[in-house]
Amino acid sequence: LPLFLHLPGTSEEVAPPVQQCFMVPRKEINVVSDMAKWKRSQAYADYMGFILTLNEGVRGKKLTCEYKVSEPIEKLVALLNTLDRWIDETPPVDQPSRFGNKAFRTWYAKLDQEAEKLVSAVIPKHLADAAPEVAVYLKESVGNSTRIDYGTGHEAAFAAFLCCLCKIGVLRVDDQMAIVFKVFNRYLEVMRKLQKTYRMEPAGSQGVWGLDDFQFLPFIWGSSQLIDHPSLEPRHFVDEKVVNENHKDFMFLECILFITEMKTGPFAEHSNQLWNISAVPSWSKVNQGLIRMYKAECLEKFPVIQHFKFGSLLPIQPVTS
């Protein structure tokens, strides 16, 4: 797992590298054969390490439990609240087609313009040079303004954004639960609002064969939250009553609630993969299976990863350690 999340929680936990040369991240995966570079890269190792570290960090914990909320966490929530406010200020426009409301482009143009400033407000002055690099991942995390779509590649960009903030020492090892429960959860709320307001298309949707049209990570971390739960088993999440009573505590059930609000018809038909998962005997098996599926269906799929960008914090260079 990445070094930056392993250090003890002292104040000098992650001294930023003295002469870090930041760079604006760029596309490196241009043809299918480039995927081998990605899987061997430092970026892949650090990204996956970050996802798994957080997976352990939230294991068996409720969204409503007590955890430390640092100043950078508060600032990230404020950033997301700003994006939310901009949705209210940019209502959908009247247009002939039902999906992909063009007002999303207006909303996105604002983010495109303001992203560096938003990121600069989160990071300390001595790391100001990192803002242009880190801001790229924020801009990539909200969907595509040309196609007006959103999918797991955009979600991965937000995780990469948080990973970069860990690598420069803005977020620390004791922020783990707040990263998932406060920041990522707020991100999900804002993305759901974007998807509903502008009727965004799923990016690279596998239809009923995908896990979900839009997200993947909350199912991984959400299943980890439920490991060793005294009464809730995987078979329960297709039960409406269980979902309604417990969704505020568990990210996984929050996702199920959103799907059932957005889709009509029998659950087994519109969300076949999730229906199959409900037959798995334990949450730890669900969690392990979802991590494997995430690698295979998202991180190892060219249409998803071709858009990923690489810089100094998430480098394309092969793993050194």
CSV table of C-alpha atoms in Angstrom, one decimal:
chain,number,residue,atom,x,y,z
A,1,LEU,CA,0.0,0.0,0.0
A,2,PRO,CA,1.2,3.5,-0.7
A,3,LEU,CA,3.7,4.9,1.8
A,4,PHE,CA,1.8,8.1,2.4
A,5,LEU,CA,-1.0,6.4,4.1
A,6,HIS,CA,1.1,4.1,6.3
A,7,LEU,CA,3.0,6.7,8.3
A,8,PRO,CA,2.1,7.2,11.9
A,9,GLY,CA,-0.2,10.1,12.7
A,10,THR,CA,2.4,12.6,13.7
A,11,SER,CA,2.3,16.2,12.7
A,12,GLU,CA,5.3,15.7,10.3
A,13,GLU,CA,3.7,12.6,8.9
A,14,VAL,CA,4.1,13.5,5.3
A,15,ALA,CA,6.7,16.2,4.8
A,16,PRO,CA,6.1,17.3,1.2
A,17,PRO,CA,9.1,16.5,-1.0
A,18,VAL,CA,11.4,19.5,-1.1
A,19,GLN,CA,11.8,20.1,-4.8
A,20,GLN,CA,8.6,18.5,-6.1
A,21,CYS,CA,8.1,19.5,-9.8
A,22,PHE,CA,4.4,19.5,-10.3
A,23,MET,CA,3.0,19.2,-13.9
A,24,VAL,CA,-0.4,19.4,-15.6
A,25,PRO,CA,-1.5,15.8,-16.0
A,26,ARG,CA,-1.9,14.5,-19.5
A,27,LYS,CA,-3.3,11.6,-21.4
A,28,GLU,CA,-0.9,8.6,-21.9
A,29,ILE,CA,-3.2,5.7,-22.8
A,30,ASN,CA,-3.9,6.2,-26.5
A,31,VAL,CA,-4.2,2.6,-27.9
A,32,VAL,CA,-5.3,-0.6,-26.3
A,33,SER,CA,-1.7,-1.9,-26.1
A,34,ASP,CA,-0.9,1.1,-23.7
A,35,MET,CA,-3.0,-0.6,-21.0
A,36,ALA,CA,0.0,-2.7,-20.0
A,37,LYS,CA,1.8,0.6,-19.2
A,38,TRP,CA,-1.1,1.6,-16.9
A,39,LYS,CA,-1.2,-1.7,-15.0
A,40,ARG,CA,2.6,-1.5,-14.3
A,41,SER,CA,2.5,2.2,-13.5
A,42,GLN,CA,3.2,3.9,-10.1
A,43,ALA,CA,-0.2,5.6,-10.7
A,44,TYR,CA,-2.1,2.3,-10.8
A,45,ALA,CA,-0.3,1.0,-7.6
A,46,ASP,CA,-0.9,4.2,-5.7
A,47,TYR,CA,-4.5,4.5,-6.9
A,48,MET,CA,-5.4,0.9,-6.0
A,49,GLY,CA,-3.5,1.2,-2.7
A,50,PHE,CA,-5.5,4.2,-1.8
A,51,ILE,CA,-8.8,2.5,-2.6
A,52,LEU,CA,-7.8,-0.6,-0.5
A,53,THR,CA,-6.5,1.6,2.4
A,54,LEU,CA,-9.9,3.3,2.6
A,55,ASN,CA,-11.7,0.0,2.2
A,56,GLU,CA,-9.9,-1.2,5.4
A,57,GLY,CA,-10.5,2.2,7.1
A,58,VAL,CA,-14.3,2.1,6.9
A,59,ARG,CA,-14.6,-1.6,7.6
A,60,GLY,CA,-17.5,-2.3,10.0
A,61,LYS,CA,-18.2,1.4,10.6
A,62,LYS,CA,-21.5,3.3,10.1
A,63,LEU,CA,-21.7,6.6,8.2
A,64,THR,CA,-23.2,8.1,11.4
A,65,CYS,CA,-20.3,7.1,13.7
A,66,GLU,CA,-17.9,9.5,15.3
A,67,TYR,CA,-14.7,10.4,13.4
A,68,LYS,CA,-12.1,13.2,13.2
A,69,VAL,CA,-13.0,16.0,10.8
A,70,SER,CA,-9.9,18.1,10.0
A,71,GLU,CA,-9.8,21.5,8.4
A,72,PRO,CA,-8.9,20.3,4.9
A,73,ILE,CA,-11.9,17.9,5.1
A,74,GLU,CA,-14.2,20.9,6.0
A,75,LYS,CA,-12.7,22.8,3.1
A,76,LEU,CA,-13.4,20.0,0.6
A,77,VAL,CA,-17.0,19.8,1.8
A,78,ALA,CA,-17.3,23.5,1.2
A,79,LEU,CA,-15.9,23.1,-2.3
A,80,LEU,CA,-18.5,20.4,-3.0
A,81,ASN,CA,-21.2,22.7,-1.6
A,82,THR,CA,-20.1,25.4,-4.1
A,83,LEU,CA,-20.6,22.9,-7.0
A,84,ASP,CA,-24.0,22.1,-5.5
A,85,ARG,CA,-25.0,25.7,-5.3
A,86,TRP,CA,-24.0,26.2,-9.0
A,87,ILE,CA,-26.5,23.5,-10.0
A,88,ASP,CA,-29.3,25.6,-8.3
A,89,GLU,CA,-28.0,28.7,-10.2
A,90,THR,CA,-28.0,26.8,-13.6
A,91,PRO,CA,-31.4,25.4,-14.2
A,92,PRO,CA,-32.0,22.9,-17.1
A,93,VAL,CA,-33.0,24.5,-20.3
A,94,ASP,CA,-35.9,23.6,-22.6
A,95,GLN,CA,-34.8,21.4,-25.3
A,96,PRO,CA,-36.3,18.7,-27.6
A,97,SER,CA,-34.2,15.7,-26.4
A,98,ARG,CA,-35.0,14.3,-22.9
A,99,PHE,CA,-31.4,13.4,-22.0
A,100,GLY,CA,-28.2,15.4,-21.8
A,101,ASN,CA,-29.5,18.8,-20.9
A,102,LYS,CA,-27.2,21.5,-22.4
A,103,ALA,CA,-27.3,23.6,-19.3
A,104,PHE,CA,-24.7,21.1,-17.9
A,105,ARG,CA,-22.2,22.7,-20.3
A,106,THR,CA,-22.8,26.1,-18.7
A,107,TRP,CA,-22.4,24.6,-15.2
A,108,TYR,CA,-19.2,22.8,-16.4
A,109,ALA,CA,-17.7,25.9,-17.9
A,110,LYS,CA,-17.9,27.5,-14.5
A,111,LEU,CA,-16.0,24.7,-12.9
A,112,ASP,CA,-13.5,24.7,-15.7
A,113,GLN,CA,-12.9,28.3,-15.1
A,114,GLU,CA,-12.8,28.2,-11.3
A,115,ALA,CA,-11.3,24.7,-10.5
A,116,GLU,CA,-7.7,26.0,-9.7
A,117,LYS,CA,-9.1,28.7,-7.4
A,118,LEU,CA,-11.3,26.1,-5.7
A,119,VAL,CA,-8.3,23.7,-5.2
A,120,SER,CA,-6.1,26.6,-4.0
A,121,ALA,CA,-8.6,27.2,-1.2
A,122,VAL,CA,-8.1,23.7,0.1
A,123,ILE,CA,-4.3,23.4,0.0
A,124,PRO,CA,-1.8,25.4,2.1
A,125,LYS,CA,0.2,28.3,0.6
A,126,HIS,CA,3.5,26.5,0.4
A,127,LEU,CA,1.9,23.9,-1.9
A,128,ALA,CA,0.2,26.5,-4.2
A,129,ASP,CA,2.2,25.1,-7.1
A,130,ALA,CA,0.3,21.8,-6.9
A,131,ALA,CA,-3.1,23.4,-7.6
A,132,PRO,CA,-2.9,23.2,-11.4
A,133,GLU,CA,-2.0,19.5,-11.3
A,134,VAL,CA,-4.6,18.5,-8.7
A,135,ALA,CA,-7.4,20.7,-10.3
A,136,VAL,CA,-7.3,18.6,-13.4
A,137,TYR,CA,-8.6,15.6,-11.5
A,138,LEU,CA,-11.4,17.7,-10.0
A,139,LYS,CA,-12.5,18.9,-13.5
A,140,GLU,CA,-12.4,15.3,-14.8
A,141,SER,CA,-14.5,14.0,-11.9
A,142,VAL,CA,-17.9,15.5,-12.8
A,143,GLY,CA,-18.7,14.1,-16.3
A,144,ASN,CA,-18.0,14.9,-19.9
A,145,SER,CA,-19.3,18.3,-21.1
A,146,THR,CA,-19.4,17.3,-24.8
A,147,ARG,CA,-21.3,14.1,-24.4
A,148,ILE,CA,-23.1,15.2,-21.2
A,149,ASP,CA,-22.4,11.8,-19.6
A,150,TYR,CA,-21.0,10.5,-16.4
A,151,GLY,CA,-19.5,7.1,-15.4
A,152,THR,CA,-16.9,5.2,-13.4
A,153,GLY,CA,-14.0,6.9,-15.1
A,154,HIS,CA,-15.2,10.2,-13.8
A,155,GLU,CA,-15.7,8.7,-10.3
A,156,ALA,CA,-12.1,7.4,-10.6
A,157,ALA,CA,-10.9,10.9,-11.3
A,158,PHE,CA,-12.4,12.1,-8.0
A,159,ALA,CA,-10.7,9.3,-6.1
A,160,ALA,CA,-7.5,10.3,-7.9
A,161,PHE,CA,-8.1,13.9,-6.8
A,162,LEU,CA,-8.3,12.8,-3.2
A,163,CYS,CA,-5.3,10.5,-3.6
A,164,CYS,CA,-3.2,13.4,-4.8
A,165,LEU,CA,-4.3,15.5,-1.8
A,166,CYS,CA,-2.9,12.6,0.4
A,167,LYS,CA,0.3,12.4,-1.6
A,168,ILE,CA,1.0,16.1,-1.0
A,169,GLY,CA,0.2,15.7,2.7
A,170,VAL,CA,-3.0,17.8,2.8
A,171,LEU,CA,-5.1,14.7,3.8
A,172,ARG,CA,-3.6,12.4,6.4
A,173,VAL,CA,-3.9,8.9,7.6
A,174,ASP,CA,-6.3,9.9,10.4
A,175,ASP,CA,-8.6,11.5,7.8
A,176,GLN,CA,-9.5,8.1,6.3
A,177,MET,CA,-13.0,7.8,7.6
A,178,ALA,CA,-13.8,11.4,6.8
A,179,ILE,CA,-12.5,11.0,3.3
A,180,VAL,CA,-15.1,8.3,2.6
A,181,PHE,CA,-18.0,9.3,4.9
A,182,LYS,CA,-17.8,13.1,4.6
A,183,VAL,CA,-16.1,14.0,1.4
A,184,PHE,CA,-16.8,11.1,-1.0
A,185,ASN,CA,-20.4,10.8,0.3
A,186,ARG,CA,-21.0,14.6,-0.3
A,187,TYR,CA,-19.5,14.1,-3.8
A,188,LEU,CA,-22.0,11.3,-4.4
A,189,GLU,CA,-24.9,13.5,-3.4
A,190,VAL,CA,-23.7,16.3,-5.8
A,191,MET,CA,-23.2,13.8,-8.6
A,192,ARG,CA,-26.7,12.3,-8.1
A,193,LYS,CA,-28.1,15.9,-8.3
A,194,LEU,CA,-26.2,16.5,-11.5
A,195,GLN,CA,-27.4,13.3,-13.0
A,196,LYS,CA,-31.0,14.0,-12.1
A,197,THR,CA,-31.0,17.7,-13.0
A,198,TYR,CA,-29.3,17.5,-16.4
A,199,ARG,CA,-30.5,13.9,-17.2
A,200,MET,CA,-26.9,12.8,-17.8
A,201,GLU,CA,-26.3,9.7,-19.9
A,202,PRO,CA,-24.3,6.8,-18.3
A,203,ALA,CA,-20.8,6.8,-19.8
A,204,GLY,CA,-19.9,3.4,-21.2
A,205,SER,CA,-22.9,1.8,-19.6
A,206,GLN,CA,-23.0,-2.0,-19.8
A,207,GLY,CA,-26.8,-1.7,-19.5
A,208,VAL,CA,-28.2,-4.3,-17.1
A,209,TRP,CA,-24.9,-6.2,-17.0
A,210,GLY,CA,-23.0,-3.4,-15.3
A,211,LEU,CA,-23.2,-3.0,-11.5
A,212,ASP,CA,-24.7,0.5,-11.7
A,213,ASP,CA,-25.0,3.1,-14.4
A,214,PHE,CA,-22.9,5.7,-12.6
A,215,GLN,CA,-20.9,4.6,-9.6
A,216,PHE,CA,-18.8,1.7,-8.3
A,217,LEU,CA,-16.6,2.8,-5.3
A,218,PRO,CA,-19.5,3.3,-2.9
A,219,PHE,CA,-20.5,-0.4,-3.4
A,220,ILE,CA,-16.9,-1.5,-2.5
A,221,TRP,CA,-16.6,0.8,0.6
A,222,GLY,CA,-20.2,0.3,1.4
A,223,SER,CA,-19.9,-3.5,1.5
A,224,SER,CA,-16.8,-3.1,3.7
A,225,GLN,CA,-18.9,-1.1,6.2
A,226,LEU,CA,-21.3,-4.0,6.5
A,227,ILE,CA,-18.7,-6.7,7.1
A,228,ASP,CA,-19.5,-8.6,10.3
A,229,HIS,CA,-22.8,-6.8,10.8
A,230,PRO,CA,-24.8,-8.7,13.4
A,231,SER,CA,-28.1,-8.8,11.4
A,232,LEU,CA,-27.8,-7.4,7.9
A,233,GLU,CA,-26.8,-9.9,5.3
A,234,PRO,CA,-26.3,-9.4,1.6
A,235,ARG,CA,-29.7,-11.0,0.9
A,236,HIS,CA,-31.4,-8.2,2.8
A,237,PHE,CA,-30.4,-5.3,0.6
A,238,VAL,CA,-33.1,-6.2,-2.0
A,239,ASP,CA,-35.7,-5.7,0.8
A,240,GLU,CA,-37.2,-2.3,0.6
A,241,LYS,CA,-38.0,-2.1,4.3
A,242,VAL,CA,-34.4,-2.9,5.3
A,243,VAL,CA,-33.1,-0.3,2.8
A,244,ASN,CA,-35.5,2.4,4.1
A,245,GLU,CA,-34.6,1.8,7.7
A,246,ASN,CA,-30.8,1.6,7.3
A,247,HIS,CA,-29.7,3.7,4.3
A,248,LYS,CA,-28.5,6.6,6.5
A,249,ASP,CA,-25.9,4.3,8.1
A,250,PHE,CA,-24.6,2.5,5.1
A,251,MET,CA,-23.4,3.8,1.8
A,252,PHE,CA,-24.3,0.5,0.0
A,253,LEU,CA,-27.9,0.9,0.9
A,254,GLU,CA,-27.9,4.6,0.0
A,255,CYS,CA,-26.9,3.5,-3.5
A,256,ILE,CA,-29.6,0.9,-3.7
A,257,LEU,CA,-32.2,3.5,-2.6
A,258,PHE,CA,-31.1,5.8,-5.4
A,259,ILE,CA,-31.3,3.0,-8.0
A,260,THR,CA,-34.8,2.1,-6.9
A,261,GLU,CA,-35.8,5.8,-7.1
A,262,MET,CA,-34.5,6.2,-10.6
A,263,LYS,CA,-35.5,2.9,-12.1
A,264,THR,CA,-38.9,1.1,-12.5
A,265,GLY,CA,-39.7,-2.6,-12.7
A,266,PRO,CA,-38.4,-5.6,-10.9
A,267,PHE,CA,-35.0,-5.2,-9.2
A,268,ALA,CA,-33.7,-8.4,-10.7
A,269,GLU,CA,-34.3,-7.0,-14.2
A,270,HIS,CA,-33.0,-3.5,-14.0
A,271,SER,CA,-30.0,-4.4,-11.7
A,272,ASN,CA,-29.2,-7.9,-12.5
A,273,GLN,CA,-25.6,-7.9,-11.3
A,274,LEU,CA,-26.6,-6.5,-7.9
A,275,TRP,CA,-29.4,-9.0,-7.7
A,276,ASN,CA,-26.8,-11.8,-8.2
A,277,ILE,CA,-24.6,-10.2,-5.5
A,278,SER,CA,-27.5,-10.4,-3.0
A,279,ALA,CA,-27.1,-14.2,-3.2
A,280,VAL,CA,-23.5,-14.1,-1.9
A,281,PRO,CA,-23.3,-15.5,1.6
A,282,SER,CA,-21.2,-12.8,3.4
A,283,TRP,CA,-20.3,-9.2,3.1
A,284,SER,CA,-16.6,-10.0,3.1
A,285,LYS,CA,-17.1,-12.2,0.1
A,286,VAL,CA,-19.1,-9.4,-1.6
A,287,ASN,CA,-16.3,-7.0,-0.8
A,288,GLN,CA,-13.6,-9.2,-2.3
A,289,GLY,CA,-15.7,-9.9,-5.3
A,290,LEU,CA,-16.4,-6.3,-6.0
A,291,ILE,CA,-12.7,-5.4,-5.7
A,292,ARG,CA,-12.0,-8.0,-8.4
A,293,MET,CA,-14.8,-6.8,-10.5
A,294,TYR,CA,-13.7,-3.2,-10.2
A,295,LYS,CA,-10.3,-4.0,-11.5
A,296,ALA,CA,-11.7,-6.1,-14.4
A,297,GLU,CA,-14.7,-4.0,-15.4
A,298,CYS,CA,-13.4,-0.5,-14.8
A,299,LEU,CA,-9.6,-0.2,-14.3
A,300,GLU,CA,-8.7,-2.7,-17.0
A,301,LYS,CA,-11.1,-1.5,-19.6
A,302,PHE,CA,-9.6,0.7,-22.3
A,303,PRO,CA,-12.8,2.9,-22.9
A,304,VAL,CA,-12.7,3.9,-19.2
A,305,ILE,CA,-8.9,4.3,-18.6
A,306,GLN,CA,-8.1,6.0,-21.9
A,307,HIS,CA,-9.3,9.3,-20.4
A,308,PHE,CA,-7.2,9.0,-17.2
A,309,LYS,CA,-4.5,11.6,-16.9
A,310,PHE,CA,-1.0,11.2,-15.5
A,311,GLY,CA,1.3,13.8,-13.8
A,312,SER,CA,4.0,14.0,-11.2
A,313,LEU,CA,1.7,12.7,-8.4
A,314,LEU,CA,0.2,9.8,-10.3
A,315,PRO,CA,3.0,9.0,-12.8
A,316,ILE,CA,2.8,6.7,-15.7
A,317,GLN,CA,6.3,5.5,-14.9
A,318,PRO,CA,6.6,1.8,-13.8
A,319,VAL,CA,6.4,1.1,-10.1
A,320,THR,CA,9.6,1.9,-8.3
A,321,SER,CA,9.1,0.3,-4.9
